[in-house]
mmCIF file of C-alpha atoms in Angstrom:
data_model
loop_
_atom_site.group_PDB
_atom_site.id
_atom_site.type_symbol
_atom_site.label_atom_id
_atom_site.label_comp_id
_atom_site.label_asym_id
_atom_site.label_seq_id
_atom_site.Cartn_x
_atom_site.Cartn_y
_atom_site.Cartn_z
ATOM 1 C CA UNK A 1 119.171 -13.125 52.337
ATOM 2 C CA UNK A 2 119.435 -9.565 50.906
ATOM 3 C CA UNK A 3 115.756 -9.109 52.342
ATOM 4 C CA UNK A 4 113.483 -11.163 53.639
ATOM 5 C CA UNK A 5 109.867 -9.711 53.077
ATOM 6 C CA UNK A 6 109.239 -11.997 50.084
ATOM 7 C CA UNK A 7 110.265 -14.731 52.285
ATOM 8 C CA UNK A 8 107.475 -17.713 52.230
ATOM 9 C CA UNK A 9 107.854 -20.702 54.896
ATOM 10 C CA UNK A 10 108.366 -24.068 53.239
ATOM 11 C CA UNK A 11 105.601 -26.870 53.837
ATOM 12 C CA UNK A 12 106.566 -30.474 54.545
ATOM 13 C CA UNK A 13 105.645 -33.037 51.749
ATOM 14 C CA UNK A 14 105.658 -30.422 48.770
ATOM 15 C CA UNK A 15 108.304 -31.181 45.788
ATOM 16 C CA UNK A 16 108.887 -29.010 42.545
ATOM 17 C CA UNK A 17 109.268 -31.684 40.123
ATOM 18 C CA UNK A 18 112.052 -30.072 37.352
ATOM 19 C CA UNK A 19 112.110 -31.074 33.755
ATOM 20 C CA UNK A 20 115.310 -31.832 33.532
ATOM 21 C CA UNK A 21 116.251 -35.917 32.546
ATOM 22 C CA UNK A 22 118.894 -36.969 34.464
ATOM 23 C CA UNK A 23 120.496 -39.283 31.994
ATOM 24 C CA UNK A 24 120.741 -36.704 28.843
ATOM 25 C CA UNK A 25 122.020 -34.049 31.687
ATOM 26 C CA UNK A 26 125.019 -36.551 32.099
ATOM 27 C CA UNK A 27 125.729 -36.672 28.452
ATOM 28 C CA UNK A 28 125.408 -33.022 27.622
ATOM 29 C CA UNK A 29 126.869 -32.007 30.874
ATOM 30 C CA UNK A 30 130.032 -34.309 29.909
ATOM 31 C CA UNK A 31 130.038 -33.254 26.210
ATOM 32 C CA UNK A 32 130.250 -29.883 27.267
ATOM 33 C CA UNK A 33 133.646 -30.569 29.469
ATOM 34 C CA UNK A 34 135.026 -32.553 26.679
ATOM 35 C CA UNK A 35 134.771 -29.645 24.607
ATOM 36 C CA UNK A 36 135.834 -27.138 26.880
ATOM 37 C CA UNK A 37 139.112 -29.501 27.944
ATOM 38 C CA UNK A 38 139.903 -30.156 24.461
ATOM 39 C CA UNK A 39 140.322 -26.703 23.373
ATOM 40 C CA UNK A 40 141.000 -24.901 26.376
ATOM 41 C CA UNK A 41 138.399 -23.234 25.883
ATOM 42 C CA UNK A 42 137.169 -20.123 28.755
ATOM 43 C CA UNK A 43 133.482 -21.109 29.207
ATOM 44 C CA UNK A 44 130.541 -22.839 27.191
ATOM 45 C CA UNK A 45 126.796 -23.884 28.221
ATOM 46 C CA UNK A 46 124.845 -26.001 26.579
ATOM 47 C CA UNK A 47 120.721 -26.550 26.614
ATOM 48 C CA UNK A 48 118.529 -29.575 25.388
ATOM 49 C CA UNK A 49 115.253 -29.047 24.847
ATOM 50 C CA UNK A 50 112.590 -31.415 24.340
ATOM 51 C CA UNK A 51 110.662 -29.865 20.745
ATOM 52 C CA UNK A 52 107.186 -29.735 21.249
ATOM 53 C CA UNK A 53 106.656 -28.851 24.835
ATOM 54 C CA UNK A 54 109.858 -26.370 25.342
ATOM 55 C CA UNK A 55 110.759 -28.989 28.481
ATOM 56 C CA UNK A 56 114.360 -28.491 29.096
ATOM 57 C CA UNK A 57 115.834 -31.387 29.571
ATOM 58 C CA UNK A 58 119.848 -30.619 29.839
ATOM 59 C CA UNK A 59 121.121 -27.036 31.031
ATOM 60 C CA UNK A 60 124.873 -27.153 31.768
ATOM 61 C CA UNK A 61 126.993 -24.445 32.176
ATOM 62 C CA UNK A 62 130.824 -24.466 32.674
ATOM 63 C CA UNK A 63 133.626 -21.698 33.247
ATOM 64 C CA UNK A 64 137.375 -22.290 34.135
ATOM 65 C CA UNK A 65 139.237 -21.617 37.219
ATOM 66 C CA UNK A 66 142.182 -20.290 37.770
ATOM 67 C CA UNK A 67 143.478 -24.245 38.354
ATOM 68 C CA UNK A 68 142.634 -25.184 34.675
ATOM 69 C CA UNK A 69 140.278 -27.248 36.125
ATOM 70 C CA UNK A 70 135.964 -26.545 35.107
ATOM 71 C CA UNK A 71 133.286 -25.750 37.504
ATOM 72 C CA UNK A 72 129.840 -24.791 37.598
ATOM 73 C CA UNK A 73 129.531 -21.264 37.369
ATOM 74 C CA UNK A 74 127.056 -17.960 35.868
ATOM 75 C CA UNK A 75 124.114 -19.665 34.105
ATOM 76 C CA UNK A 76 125.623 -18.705 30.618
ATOM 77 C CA UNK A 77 122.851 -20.154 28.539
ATOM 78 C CA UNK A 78 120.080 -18.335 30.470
ATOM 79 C CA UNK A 79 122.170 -15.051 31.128
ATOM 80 C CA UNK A 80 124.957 -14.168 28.958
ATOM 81 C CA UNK A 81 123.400 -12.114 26.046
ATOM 82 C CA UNK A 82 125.870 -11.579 23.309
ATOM 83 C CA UNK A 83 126.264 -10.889 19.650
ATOM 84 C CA UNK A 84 125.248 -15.012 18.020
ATOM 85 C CA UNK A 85 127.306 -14.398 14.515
ATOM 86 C CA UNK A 86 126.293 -16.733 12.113
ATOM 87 C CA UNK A 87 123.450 -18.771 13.617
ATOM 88 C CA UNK A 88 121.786 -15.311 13.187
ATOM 89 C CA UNK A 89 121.796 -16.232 9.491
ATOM 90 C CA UNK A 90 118.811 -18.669 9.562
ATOM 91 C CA UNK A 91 116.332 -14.846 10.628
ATOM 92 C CA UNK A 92 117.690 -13.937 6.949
ATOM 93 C CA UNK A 93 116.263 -17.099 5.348
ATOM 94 C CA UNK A 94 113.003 -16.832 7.281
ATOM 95 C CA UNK A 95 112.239 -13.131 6.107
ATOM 96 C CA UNK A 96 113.759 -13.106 2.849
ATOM 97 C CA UNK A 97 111.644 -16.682 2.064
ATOM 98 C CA UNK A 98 108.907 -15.402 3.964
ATOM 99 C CA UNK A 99 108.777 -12.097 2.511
ATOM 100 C CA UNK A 100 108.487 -13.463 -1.072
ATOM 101 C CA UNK A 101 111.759 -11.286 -1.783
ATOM 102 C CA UNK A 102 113.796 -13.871 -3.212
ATOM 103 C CA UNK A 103 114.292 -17.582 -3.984
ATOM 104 C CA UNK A 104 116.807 -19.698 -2.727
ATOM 105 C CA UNK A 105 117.758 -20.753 -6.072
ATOM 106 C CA UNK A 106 119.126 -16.839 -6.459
ATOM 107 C CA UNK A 107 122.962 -16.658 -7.453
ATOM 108 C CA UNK A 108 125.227 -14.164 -6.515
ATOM 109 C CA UNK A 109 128.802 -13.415 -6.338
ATOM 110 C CA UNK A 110 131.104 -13.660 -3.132
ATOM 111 C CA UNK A 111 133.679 -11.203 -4.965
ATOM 112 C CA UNK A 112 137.036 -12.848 -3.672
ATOM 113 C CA UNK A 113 135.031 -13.359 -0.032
ATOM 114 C CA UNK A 114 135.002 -9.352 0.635
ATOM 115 C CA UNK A 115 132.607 -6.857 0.050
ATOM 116 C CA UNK A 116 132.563 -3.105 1.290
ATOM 117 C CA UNK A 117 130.005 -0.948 2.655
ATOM 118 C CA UNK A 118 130.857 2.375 3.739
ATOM 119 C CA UNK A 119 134.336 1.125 3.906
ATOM 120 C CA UNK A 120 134.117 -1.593 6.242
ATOM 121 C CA UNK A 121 134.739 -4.926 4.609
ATOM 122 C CA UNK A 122 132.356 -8.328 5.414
ATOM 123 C CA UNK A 123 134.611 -10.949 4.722
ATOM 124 C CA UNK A 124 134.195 -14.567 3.937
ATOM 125 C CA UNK A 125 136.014 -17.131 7.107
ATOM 126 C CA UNK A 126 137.298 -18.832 3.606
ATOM 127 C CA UNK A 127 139.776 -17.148 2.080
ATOM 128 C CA UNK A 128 138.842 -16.234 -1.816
ATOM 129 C CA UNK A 129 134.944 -16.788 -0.843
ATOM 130 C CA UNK A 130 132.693 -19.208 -2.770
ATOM 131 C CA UNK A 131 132.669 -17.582 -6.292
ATOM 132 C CA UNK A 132 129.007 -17.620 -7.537
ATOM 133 C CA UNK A 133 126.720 -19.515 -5.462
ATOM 134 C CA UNK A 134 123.032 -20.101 -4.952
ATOM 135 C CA UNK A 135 121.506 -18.654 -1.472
ATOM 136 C CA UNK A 136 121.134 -22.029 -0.226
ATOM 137 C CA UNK A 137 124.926 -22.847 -1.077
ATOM 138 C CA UNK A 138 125.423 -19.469 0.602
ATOM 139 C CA UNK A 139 123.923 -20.593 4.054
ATOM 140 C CA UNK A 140 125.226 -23.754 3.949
ATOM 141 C CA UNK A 141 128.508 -22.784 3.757
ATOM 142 C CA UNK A 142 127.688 -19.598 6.051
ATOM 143 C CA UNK A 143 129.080 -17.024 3.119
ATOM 144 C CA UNK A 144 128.573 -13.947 5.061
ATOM 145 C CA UNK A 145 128.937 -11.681 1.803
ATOM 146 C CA UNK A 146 126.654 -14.169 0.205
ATOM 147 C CA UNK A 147 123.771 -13.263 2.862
ATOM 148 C CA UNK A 148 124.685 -9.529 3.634
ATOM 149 C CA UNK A 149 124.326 -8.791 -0.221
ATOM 150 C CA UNK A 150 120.554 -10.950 -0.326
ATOM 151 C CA UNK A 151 119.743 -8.749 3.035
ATOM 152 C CA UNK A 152 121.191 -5.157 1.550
ATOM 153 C CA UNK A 153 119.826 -5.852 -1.508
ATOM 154 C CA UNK A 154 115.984 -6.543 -0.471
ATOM 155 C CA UNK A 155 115.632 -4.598 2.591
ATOM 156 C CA UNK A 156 118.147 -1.540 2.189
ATOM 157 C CA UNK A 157 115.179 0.940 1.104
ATOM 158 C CA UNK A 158 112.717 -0.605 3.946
ATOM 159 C CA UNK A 159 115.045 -1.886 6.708
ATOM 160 C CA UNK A 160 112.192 -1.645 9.116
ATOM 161 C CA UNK A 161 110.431 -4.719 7.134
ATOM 162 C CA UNK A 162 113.349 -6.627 8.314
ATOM 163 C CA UNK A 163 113.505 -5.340 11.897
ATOM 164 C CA UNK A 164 110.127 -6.191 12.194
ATOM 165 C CA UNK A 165 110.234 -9.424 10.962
ATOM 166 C CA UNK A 166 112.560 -10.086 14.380
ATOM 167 C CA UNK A 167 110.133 -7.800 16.629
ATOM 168 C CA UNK A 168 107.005 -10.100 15.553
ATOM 169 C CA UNK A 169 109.013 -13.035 16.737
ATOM 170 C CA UNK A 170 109.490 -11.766 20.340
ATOM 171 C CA UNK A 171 113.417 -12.145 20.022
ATOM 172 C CA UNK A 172 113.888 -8.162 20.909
ATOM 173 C CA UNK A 173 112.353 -8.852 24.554
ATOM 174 C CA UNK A 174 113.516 -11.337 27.487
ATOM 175 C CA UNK A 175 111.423 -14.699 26.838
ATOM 176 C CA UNK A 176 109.806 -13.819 30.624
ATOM 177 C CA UNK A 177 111.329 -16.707 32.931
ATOM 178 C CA UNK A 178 110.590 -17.779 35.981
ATOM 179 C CA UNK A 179 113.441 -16.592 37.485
ATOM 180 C CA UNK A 180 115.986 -13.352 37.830
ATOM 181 C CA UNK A 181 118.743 -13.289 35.701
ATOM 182 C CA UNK A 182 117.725 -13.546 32.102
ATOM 183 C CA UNK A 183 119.864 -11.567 29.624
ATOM 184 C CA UNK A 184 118.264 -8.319 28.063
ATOM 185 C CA UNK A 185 118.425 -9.268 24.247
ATOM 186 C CA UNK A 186 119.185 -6.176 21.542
ATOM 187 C CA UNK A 187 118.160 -5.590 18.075
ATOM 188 C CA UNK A 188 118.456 -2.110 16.869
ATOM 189 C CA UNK A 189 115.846 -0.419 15.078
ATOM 190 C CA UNK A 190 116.117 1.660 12.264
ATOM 191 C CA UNK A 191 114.476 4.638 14.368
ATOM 192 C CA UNK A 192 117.076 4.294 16.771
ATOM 193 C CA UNK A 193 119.771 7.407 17.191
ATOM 194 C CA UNK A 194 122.398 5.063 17.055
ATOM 195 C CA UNK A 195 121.021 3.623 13.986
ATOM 196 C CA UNK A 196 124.075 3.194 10.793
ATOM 197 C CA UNK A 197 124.542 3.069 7.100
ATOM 198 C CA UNK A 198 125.988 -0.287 8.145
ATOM 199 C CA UNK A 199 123.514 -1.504 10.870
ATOM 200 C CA UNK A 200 121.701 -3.665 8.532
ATOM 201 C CA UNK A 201 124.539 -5.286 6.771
ATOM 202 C CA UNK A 202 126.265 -6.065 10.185
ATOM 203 C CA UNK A 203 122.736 -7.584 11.700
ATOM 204 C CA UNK A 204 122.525 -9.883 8.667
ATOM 205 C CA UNK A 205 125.559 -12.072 10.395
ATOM 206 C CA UNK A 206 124.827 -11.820 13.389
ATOM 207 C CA UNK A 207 126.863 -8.644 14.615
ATOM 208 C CA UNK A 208 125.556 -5.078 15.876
ATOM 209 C CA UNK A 209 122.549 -7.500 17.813
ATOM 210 C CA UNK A 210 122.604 -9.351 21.090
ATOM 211 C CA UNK A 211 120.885 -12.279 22.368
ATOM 212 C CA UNK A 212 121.253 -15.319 24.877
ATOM 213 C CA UNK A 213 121.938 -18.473 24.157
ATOM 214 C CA UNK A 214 118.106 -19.901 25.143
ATOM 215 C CA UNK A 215 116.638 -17.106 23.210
ATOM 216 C CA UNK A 216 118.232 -18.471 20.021
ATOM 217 C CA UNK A 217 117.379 -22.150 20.808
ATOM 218 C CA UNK A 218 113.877 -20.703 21.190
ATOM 219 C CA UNK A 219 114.123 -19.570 17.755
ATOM 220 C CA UNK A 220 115.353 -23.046 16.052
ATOM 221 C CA UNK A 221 112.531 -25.330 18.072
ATOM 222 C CA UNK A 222 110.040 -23.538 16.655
ATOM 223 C CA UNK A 223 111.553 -24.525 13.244
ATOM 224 C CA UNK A 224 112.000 -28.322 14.592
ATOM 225 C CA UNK A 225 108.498 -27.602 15.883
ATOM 226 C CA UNK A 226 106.720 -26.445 12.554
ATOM 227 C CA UNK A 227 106.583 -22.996 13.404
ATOM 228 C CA UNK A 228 105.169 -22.971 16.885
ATOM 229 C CA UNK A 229 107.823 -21.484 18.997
ATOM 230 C CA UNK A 230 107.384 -22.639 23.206
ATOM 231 C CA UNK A 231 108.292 -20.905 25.829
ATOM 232 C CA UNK A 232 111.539 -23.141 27.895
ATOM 233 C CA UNK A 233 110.213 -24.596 31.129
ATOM 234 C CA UNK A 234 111.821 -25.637 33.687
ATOM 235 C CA UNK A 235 109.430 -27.081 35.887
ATOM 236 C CA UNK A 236 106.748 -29.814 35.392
ATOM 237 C CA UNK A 237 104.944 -29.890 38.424
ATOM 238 C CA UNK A 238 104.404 -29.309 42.013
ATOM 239 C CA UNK A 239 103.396 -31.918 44.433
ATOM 240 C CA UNK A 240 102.312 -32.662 47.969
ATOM 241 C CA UNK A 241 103.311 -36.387 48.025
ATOM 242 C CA UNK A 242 101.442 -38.038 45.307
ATOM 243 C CA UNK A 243 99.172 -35.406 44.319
ATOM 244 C CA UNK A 244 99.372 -32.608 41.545
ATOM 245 C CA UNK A 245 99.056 -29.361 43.265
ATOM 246 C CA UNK A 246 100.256 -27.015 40.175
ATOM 247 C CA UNK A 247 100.791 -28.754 36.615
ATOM 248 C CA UNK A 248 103.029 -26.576 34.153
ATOM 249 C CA UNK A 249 101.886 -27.069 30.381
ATOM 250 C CA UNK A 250 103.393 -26.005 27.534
ATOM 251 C CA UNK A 251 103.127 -22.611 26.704
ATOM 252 C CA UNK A 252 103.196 -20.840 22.980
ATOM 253 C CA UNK A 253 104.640 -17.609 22.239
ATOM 254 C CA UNK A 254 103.811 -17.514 18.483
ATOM 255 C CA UNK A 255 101.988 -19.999 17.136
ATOM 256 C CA UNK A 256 103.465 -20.003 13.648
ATOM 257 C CA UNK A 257 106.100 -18.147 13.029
ATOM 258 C CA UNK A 258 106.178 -18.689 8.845
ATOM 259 C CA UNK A 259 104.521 -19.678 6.361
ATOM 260 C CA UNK A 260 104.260 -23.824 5.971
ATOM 261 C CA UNK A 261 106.707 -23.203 2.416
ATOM 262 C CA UNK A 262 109.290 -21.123 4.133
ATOM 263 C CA UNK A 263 109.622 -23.685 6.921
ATOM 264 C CA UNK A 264 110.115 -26.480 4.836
ATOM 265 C CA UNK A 265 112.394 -24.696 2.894
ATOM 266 C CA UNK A 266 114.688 -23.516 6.126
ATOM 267 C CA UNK A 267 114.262 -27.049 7.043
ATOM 268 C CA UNK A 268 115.863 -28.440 4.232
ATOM 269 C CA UNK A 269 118.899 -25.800 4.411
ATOM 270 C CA UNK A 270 119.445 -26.707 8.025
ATOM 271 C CA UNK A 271 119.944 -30.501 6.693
ATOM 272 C CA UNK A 272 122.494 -29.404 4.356
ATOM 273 C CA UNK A 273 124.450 -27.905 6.628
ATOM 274 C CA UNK A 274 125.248 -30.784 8.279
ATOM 275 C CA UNK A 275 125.503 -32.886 5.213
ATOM 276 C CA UNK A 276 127.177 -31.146 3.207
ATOM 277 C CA UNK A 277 127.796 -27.696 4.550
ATOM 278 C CA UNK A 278 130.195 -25.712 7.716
ATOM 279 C CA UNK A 279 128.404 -28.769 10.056
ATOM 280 C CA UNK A 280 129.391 -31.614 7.411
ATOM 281 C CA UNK A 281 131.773 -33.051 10.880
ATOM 282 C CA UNK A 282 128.537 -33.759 12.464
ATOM 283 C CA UNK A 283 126.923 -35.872 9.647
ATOM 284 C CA UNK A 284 126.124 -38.932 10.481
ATOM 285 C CA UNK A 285 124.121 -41.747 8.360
ATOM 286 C CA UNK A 286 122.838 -43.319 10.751
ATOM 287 C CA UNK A 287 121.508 -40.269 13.079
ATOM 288 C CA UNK A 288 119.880 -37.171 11.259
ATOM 289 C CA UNK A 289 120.427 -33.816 12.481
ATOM 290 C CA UNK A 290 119.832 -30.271 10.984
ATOM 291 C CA UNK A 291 121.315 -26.873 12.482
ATOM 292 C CA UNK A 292 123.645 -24.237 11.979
ATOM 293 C CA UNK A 293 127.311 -23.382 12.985
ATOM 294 C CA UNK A 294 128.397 -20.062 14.093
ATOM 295 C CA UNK A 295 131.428 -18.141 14.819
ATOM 296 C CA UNK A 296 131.099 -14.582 16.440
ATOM 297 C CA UNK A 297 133.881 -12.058 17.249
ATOM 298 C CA UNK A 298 133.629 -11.076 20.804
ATOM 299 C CA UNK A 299 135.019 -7.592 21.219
ATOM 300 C CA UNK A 300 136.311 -7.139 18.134
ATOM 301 C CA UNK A 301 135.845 -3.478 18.413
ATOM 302 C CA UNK A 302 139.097 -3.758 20.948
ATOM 303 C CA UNK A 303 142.311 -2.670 19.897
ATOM 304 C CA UNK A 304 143.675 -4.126 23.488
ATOM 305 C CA UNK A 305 143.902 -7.690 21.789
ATOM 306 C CA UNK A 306 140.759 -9.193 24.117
ATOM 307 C CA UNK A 307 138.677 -9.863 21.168
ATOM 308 C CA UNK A 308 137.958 -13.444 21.079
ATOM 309 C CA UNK A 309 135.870 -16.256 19.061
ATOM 310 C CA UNK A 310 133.042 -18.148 20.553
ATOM 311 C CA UNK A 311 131.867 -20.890 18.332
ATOM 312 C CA UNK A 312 128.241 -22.202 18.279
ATOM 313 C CA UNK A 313 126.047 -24.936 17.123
ATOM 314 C CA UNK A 314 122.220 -24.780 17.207
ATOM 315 C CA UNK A 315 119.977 -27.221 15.935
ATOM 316 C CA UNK A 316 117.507 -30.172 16.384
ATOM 317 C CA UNK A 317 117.464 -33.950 16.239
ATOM 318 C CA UNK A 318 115.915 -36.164 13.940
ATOM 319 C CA UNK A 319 115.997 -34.023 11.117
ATOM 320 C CA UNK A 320 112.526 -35.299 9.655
ATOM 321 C CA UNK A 321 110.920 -35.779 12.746
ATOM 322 C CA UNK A 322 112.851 -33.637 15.622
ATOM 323 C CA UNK A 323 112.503 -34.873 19.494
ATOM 324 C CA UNK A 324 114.710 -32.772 20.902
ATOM 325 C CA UNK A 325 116.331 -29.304 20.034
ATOM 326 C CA UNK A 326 120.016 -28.299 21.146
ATOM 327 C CA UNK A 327 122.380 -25.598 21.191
ATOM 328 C CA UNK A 328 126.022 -25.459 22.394
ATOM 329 C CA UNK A 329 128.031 -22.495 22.569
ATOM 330 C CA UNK A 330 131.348 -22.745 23.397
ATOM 331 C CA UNK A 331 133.609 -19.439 24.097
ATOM 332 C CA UNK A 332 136.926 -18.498 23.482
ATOM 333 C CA UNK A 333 138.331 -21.915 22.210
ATOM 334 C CA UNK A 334 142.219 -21.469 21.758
ATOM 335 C CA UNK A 335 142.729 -20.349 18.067
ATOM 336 C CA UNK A 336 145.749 -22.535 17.461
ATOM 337 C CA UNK A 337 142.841 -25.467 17.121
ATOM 338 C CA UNK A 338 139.848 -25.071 14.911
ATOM 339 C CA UNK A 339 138.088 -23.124 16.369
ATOM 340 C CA UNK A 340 134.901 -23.167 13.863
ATOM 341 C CA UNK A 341 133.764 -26.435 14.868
ATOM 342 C CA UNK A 342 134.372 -27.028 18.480
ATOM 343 C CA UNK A 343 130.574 -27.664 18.916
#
């Protein structure tokens, strides 16, 4: 122990009963390695989350050793806060539906798949971009000069409405677990000194902000869970043989976080991904799921070559009516494989 004044004696007969299911920790705890294995990949986690009570039910985190070989290793999911990329995107479709600035139906141009703002380019992951596509086409594909321009454009002379729109969600602060270790998230603030021309562009994919992988699954249950956003437990109970000594319940942080429109709106985009947009390997007709893919630069500030990829998935499951919520991220995945749809 590094001290022991907090110390408290155990008692005989009390068990903390977890939340976790034992049988969809196998599967996502195997899925995971699979992953991982397949494209030799550095680390990954991945969480399962049960939709309208914030119950985790899966939490598995893996990182390699020096042997090849994967291990259980720094809760990831809980503590690794880093910059999401594009499963950032679905914050732009909640404030831009949200804020009545635009409809989804809006067309504009990809320009060739790069666009320049104070001379750094935002560039499409498909070379020549998408040509002239709705919004909705835009997020389904994950066009990031398609939603940087529908950002810039409606927010550039008020960036704070934007900023805001994340601070009233509770994604700039720690989501408060019951234990030490959770990652700090970041959003920048147009009143803060390091505050750019660019910021805004840059946080409208998912870049120049920082968050964990829990705090983003947070975000997409409370779209599976229409617009109440839970807290994740971890515990149900506490017990002293057969009897309840300390019940945990579910517990809201916002108890709508859009309007009923924008939601079923975002809802609908999030099934097209996966039908017929960058998640269209995960369609399925018999199984319907909605979510979003992501692909983030890690340290791509470097010139040292260390900058890597870590490729996401968050979403939920049924699409129409969603029992469980899921995210997988999975980080540096060789790039000699496809790396934009390892989850």
């Amino acid at each position: 122990p590094i001290r022991d004044e907090n110390e408290v004696e155990p008692r005989d007969g009390y068990d903390v009963v977890s939340t976790i299911d034992v049988y969809v920790q196998d599967i996502a705890h195997h899925a995971l390695l699979k992953q991982l294995v397949e494209y030799d990949a550095d680390h990954g986690c991945v969480v399962v989350m049960e939709t309208k009570t914030g119950a985790v039910k899966a939490i598995s985190k893996l990182g390699k050793a020096t042997d090849g070989s994967y291990y259980e290793t720094i809760n990831y999911a809980v503590g690794e806060s880093h910059e999401p990329g594009s499963t950032f995107k679905l914050l732009d479709l909640i404030a831009l539906i949200d804020d009545n600035k635009i409809d989804t139906s809006k067309v504009y141009d990809s320009h060739g798949g790069e666009i320049t703002y104070r001379g750094r380019k935002v560039r499409d992951s498909h070379e020549g971009g998408y040509g002239k596509v709705s919004l909705a086409r835009g997020f389904e594909v994950s066009s990031n000069t398609i939603m940087v321009q529908a950002v810039y454009e409606n927010y550039k002379n008020n960036p704070k409405q934007f900023t805001d729109r994340i601070v009233n969600l509770g994604l700039n602060k720690p989501l408060g677990l019951p234990f030490k270790g959770e990652g700090i998230p970041r959003i920048p603030q147009p009143s803060d000194k390091n505050w750019s021309a660019i910021s805004l562009q840059w946080m409208a994919f998912g870049y120049g902000v920082s968050v964990t992988p829990l705090q983003t699954l947070t975000l997409y249950n409370a779209i599976a869970n229409n617009g109440e956003m839970v807290k994740p437990i971890f515990v149900q109970e506490v017990k002293e043989w057969s009897k309840t000594i300390k019940k945990f319940d579910k517990q809201v942080i916002n108890p709508k976080i859009c309007s009923n429109e924008t939601l079923k709106k975002v809802q609908a985009m999030l099934q097209n991904v996966v039908k017929k947009g960058t998640g269209s390997k995960l369609y399925s007709k018999d199984f319907s799921m909605a979510g979003k893919t992501g692909t983030a630069k890690v340290d791509y500030h470097k010139t040292d070559g260390s900058m890597y990829y870590a490729s996401s998935f968050a979403g939920y499951f049924p699409a129409e009516n969603p029992k469980y919520s899921c995210i997988v991220v999975v980080h540096k995945p060789n790039t000699s494989k496809n790396n934009y749809y390892v989850a």
